């Protein structure tokens, strides 16, 4: 048995309307690594799969004893599952849902952060997601796997960087597909509130969660909210600062050929 980090919903995001300006090499690489890891998982027997989870999934009971702290002290090697668990998935629906979400939102966030910053941001959000789950499930022996803790952080960054972006959604009504657009801040904000609601409901009836680590989503999303600004590309930060100055002091700054000119030089 395992806890996955994604639960299918009736509404499915299909794409956004913001093209990326640079090739999202890291985002594509993350999707490719997840796909390769999942193809490897498909070759394993149930016994081999459980052995894989035991070694590379995050198992809260291996880290904390409820009320007593770390089990067996701290070691750097014990942190490996906090990274490896992001590349393991529990089924086709789990990985397809995660990778579609990463494909939609990740390229634009990488656009604003740059390749190296985006990779570190992604991993830190995933780490924070797993740490949140461990802290709230200290004695659980159930492995937690999946990329959606890290992806939750990406979604948070996207919500703040592109709040007015339109997300194309699919909402099936019986067997009839219904397509509509929704602003990113509305969809992602509602998604986060839903994770909070389900997470707190989980505390009173964890057997009904369907194998979803909701507070891992919450932890990843909150980490994304906190971390996205420091990880923004320096050039983009400068452009935002100059654009803000241009709006505040239009009489001093004009915009021409992707550079600012005026009576004052803003640096």
PDB file of C-alpha atoms in Angstrom, residues 66-177:
ATOM      1  CA  UNK A  66       5.288  10.335  17.265  1.00  0.00           C
ATOM      2  CA  UNK A  67       6.227  12.675  20.067  1.00  0.00           C
ATOM      3  CA  UNK A  68       9.853  11.488  20.379  1.00  0.00           C
ATOM      4  CA  UNK A  69      11.699  12.968  17.395  1.00  0.00           C
ATOM      5  CA  UNK A  70      14.157  11.485  14.891  1.00  0.00           C
ATOM      6  CA  UNK A  71      14.521   7.718  14.684  1.00  0.00           C
ATOM      7  CA  UNK A  72      18.161   6.635  14.924  1.00  0.00           C
ATOM      8  CA  UNK A  73      19.505  10.165  14.588  1.00  0.00           C
ATOM      9  CA  UNK A  74      20.094  12.258  11.458  1.00  0.00           C
ATOM     10  CA  UNK A  75      22.004  11.136   8.361  1.00  0.00           C
ATOM     11  CA  UNK A  76      22.397  12.697   4.923  1.00  0.00           C
ATOM     12  CA  UNK A  77      21.602   9.373   3.264  1.00  0.00           C
ATOM     13  CA  UNK A  78      18.203   9.369   4.917  1.00  0.00           C
ATOM     14  CA  UNK A  79      17.291  12.408   2.825  1.00  0.00           C
ATOM     15  CA  UNK A  80      17.691  10.584  -0.502  1.00  0.00           C
ATOM     16  CA  UNK A  81      14.042   9.370  -0.521  1.00  0.00           C
ATOM     17  CA  UNK A  82      12.905  12.996  -0.276  1.00  0.00           C
ATOM     18  CA  UNK A  83      14.284  13.424  -3.807  1.00  0.00           C
ATOM     19  CA  UNK A  84      13.767   9.951  -5.269  1.00  0.00           C
ATOM     20  CA  UNK A  85      10.114   9.799  -4.221  1.00  0.00           C
ATOM     21  CA  UNK A  86       9.388  12.675  -6.637  1.00  0.00           C
ATOM     22  CA  UNK A  87      10.142  10.373  -9.565  1.00  0.00           C
ATOM     23  CA  UNK A  88       8.008   7.394  -8.496  1.00  0.00           C
ATOM     24  CA  UNK A  89       4.319   6.999  -9.310  1.00  0.00           C
ATOM     25  CA  UNK A  90       1.557   4.596  -8.422  1.00  0.00           C
ATOM     26  CA  UNK A  91      -0.164   4.113 -11.773  1.00  0.00           C
ATOM     27  CA  UNK A  92      -0.970   5.524 -15.184  1.00  0.00           C
ATOM     28  CA  UNK A  93      -3.522   8.029 -13.880  1.00  0.00           C
ATOM     29  CA  UNK A  94      -1.084   9.233 -11.244  1.00  0.00           C
ATOM     30  CA  UNK A  95       1.815   9.955 -13.595  1.00  0.00           C
ATOM     31  CA  UNK A  96      -0.264  11.258 -16.526  1.00  0.00           C
ATOM     32  CA  UNK A  97      -2.093  13.725 -14.309  1.00  0.00           C
ATOM     33  CA  UNK A  98       1.127  14.942 -12.723  1.00  0.00           C
ATOM     34  CA  UNK A  99       3.051  15.271 -15.968  1.00  0.00           C
ATOM     35  CA  UNK A 100       0.215  17.084 -17.733  1.00  0.00           C
ATOM     36  CA  UNK A 101       0.096  19.611 -14.900  1.00  0.00           C
ATOM     37  CA  UNK A 102       3.867  20.032 -14.954  1.00  0.00           C
ATOM     38  CA  UNK A 103       3.790  20.459 -18.742  1.00  0.00           C
ATOM     39  CA  UNK A 104       1.135  23.190 -18.517  1.00  0.00           C
ATOM     40  CA  UNK A 105       2.611  25.293 -15.719  1.00  0.00           C
ATOM     41  CA  UNK A 106       6.291  24.409 -15.516  1.00  0.00           C
ATOM     42  CA  UNK A 107       7.586  25.918 -18.749  1.00  0.00           C
ATOM     43  CA  UNK A 108       6.384  29.405 -17.887  1.00  0.00           C
ATOM     44  CA  UNK A 109       7.820  29.269 -14.374  1.00  0.00           C
ATOM     45  CA  UNK A 110      11.164  28.088 -15.785  1.00  0.00           C
ATOM     46  CA  UNK A 111      10.914  31.028 -18.203  1.00  0.00           C
ATOM     47  CA  UNK A 112      10.860  33.460 -15.286  1.00  0.00           C
ATOM     48  CA  UNK A 113      13.486  31.674 -13.147  1.00  0.00           C
ATOM     49  CA  UNK A 114      16.018  30.316 -15.589  1.00  0.00           C
ATOM     50  CA  UNK A 115      17.075  26.689 -15.830  1.00  0.00           C
ATOM     51  CA  UNK A 116      19.230  26.216 -12.716  1.00  0.00           C
ATOM     52  CA  UNK A 117      17.000  28.256 -10.406  1.00  0.00           C
ATOM     53  CA  UNK A 118      13.909  26.413 -11.595  1.00  0.00           C
ATOM     54  CA  UNK A 119      15.437  22.999 -10.925  1.00  0.00           C
ATOM     55  CA  UNK A 120      16.481  23.959  -7.398  1.00  0.00           C
ATOM     56  CA  UNK A 121      13.083  25.570  -6.760  1.00  0.00           C
ATOM     57  CA  UNK A 122      11.289  22.410  -7.943  1.00  0.00           C
ATOM     58  CA  UNK A 123      13.363  20.128  -5.713  1.00  0.00           C
ATOM     59  CA  UNK A 124      12.972  22.363  -2.657  1.00  0.00           C
ATOM     60  CA  UNK A 125       9.199  22.474  -3.072  1.00  0.00           C
ATOM     61  CA  UNK A 126       9.121  18.692  -3.361  1.00  0.00           C
ATOM     62  CA  UNK A 127      11.258  18.378  -0.241  1.00  0.00           C
ATOM     63  CA  UNK A 128       8.977  20.745   1.661  1.00  0.00           C
ATOM     64  CA  UNK A 129       5.928  18.757   0.558  1.00  0.00           C
ATOM     65  CA  UNK A 130       7.348  15.472   1.844  1.00  0.00           C
ATOM     66  CA  UNK A 131       8.557  17.100   5.061  1.00  0.00           C
ATOM     67  CA  UNK A 132       5.052  18.460   5.698  1.00  0.00           C
ATOM     68  CA  UNK A 133       3.554  15.004   5.189  1.00  0.00           C
ATOM     69  CA  UNK A 134       6.129  13.420   7.519  1.00  0.00           C
ATOM     70  CA  UNK A 135       5.509  16.014  10.233  1.00  0.00           C
ATOM     71  CA  UNK A 136       1.749  15.381  10.194  1.00  0.00           C
ATOM     72  CA  UNK A 137       1.976  11.581   9.879  1.00  0.00           C
ATOM     73  CA  UNK A 138       4.868  10.871  12.203  1.00  0.00           C
ATOM     74  CA  UNK A 139       4.160   7.204  12.897  1.00  0.00           C
ATOM     75  CA  UNK A 140       2.797   6.183   9.493  1.00  0.00           C
ATOM     76  CA  UNK A 141       4.435   3.128   7.858  1.00  0.00           C
ATOM     77  CA  UNK A 142       2.871   3.935   4.484  1.00  0.00           C
ATOM     78  CA  UNK A 143       5.259   5.056   1.694  1.00  0.00           C
ATOM     79  CA  UNK A 144       4.510   8.364  -0.008  1.00  0.00           C
ATOM     80  CA  UNK A 145       5.453   8.821  -3.668  1.00  0.00           C
ATOM     81  CA  UNK A 146       4.728  11.213  -6.505  1.00  0.00           C
ATOM     82  CA  UNK A 147       5.821  14.488  -8.067  1.00  0.00           C
ATOM     83  CA  UNK A 148       2.768  16.541  -7.198  1.00  0.00           C
ATOM     84  CA  UNK A 149       4.255  18.034  -4.030  1.00  0.00           C
ATOM     85  CA  UNK A 150       6.941  19.672  -6.160  1.00  0.00           C
ATOM     86  CA  UNK A 151       4.402  20.470  -8.871  1.00  0.00           C
ATOM     87  CA  UNK A 152       2.210  22.162  -6.267  1.00  0.00           C
ATOM     88  CA  UNK A 153       5.055  24.614  -5.672  1.00  0.00           C
ATOM     89  CA  UNK A 154       5.265  25.243  -9.419  1.00  0.00           C
ATOM     90  CA  UNK A 155       1.521  25.895  -9.491  1.00  0.00           C
ATOM     91  CA  UNK A 156       1.876  28.444  -6.677  1.00  0.00           C
ATOM     92  CA  UNK A 157       4.632  30.274  -8.532  1.00  0.00           C
ATOM     93  CA  UNK A 158       2.536  30.292 -11.702  1.00  0.00           C
ATOM     94  CA  UNK A 159      -0.454  31.704  -9.833  1.00  0.00           C
ATOM     95  CA  UNK A 160       1.568  34.720  -8.665  1.00  0.00           C
ATOM     96  CA  UNK A 161       3.545  35.215 -11.876  1.00  0.00           C
ATOM     97  CA  UNK A 162       0.632  34.804 -14.311  1.00  0.00           C
ATOM     98  CA  UNK A 163      -2.570  35.421 -12.322  1.00  0.00           C
ATOM     99  CA  UNK A 164      -4.554  36.607 -15.347  1.00  0.00           C
ATOM    100  CA  UNK A 165      -3.490  33.775 -17.639  1.00  0.00           C
ATOM    101  CA  UNK A 166      -6.374  31.740 -19.025  1.00  0.00           C
ATOM    102  CA  UNK A 167      -6.417  27.986 -18.409  1.00  0.00           C
ATOM    103  CA  UNK A 168      -8.369  25.782 -20.806  1.00  0.00           C
ATOM    104  CA  UNK A 169     -10.366  23.286 -18.745  1.00  0.00           C
ATOM    105  CA  UNK A 170     -12.182  20.084 -19.620  1.00  0.00           C
ATOM    106  CA  UNK A 171     -15.304  19.298 -17.596  1.00  0.00           C
ATOM    107  CA  UNK A 172     -17.140  16.173 -18.744  1.00  0.00           C
ATOM    108  CA  UNK A 173     -20.908  16.287 -18.293  1.00  0.00           C
ATOM    109  CA  UNK A 174     -21.959  12.631 -18.375  1.00  0.00           C
ATOM    110  CA  UNK A 175     -20.293  11.695 -21.706  1.00  0.00           C
ATOM    111  CA  UNK A 176     -20.279  15.178 -23.250  1.00  0.00           C
ATOM    112  CA  UNK A 177     -16.967  17.094 -22.951  1.00  0.00           C
TER     113      UNK A 177
END
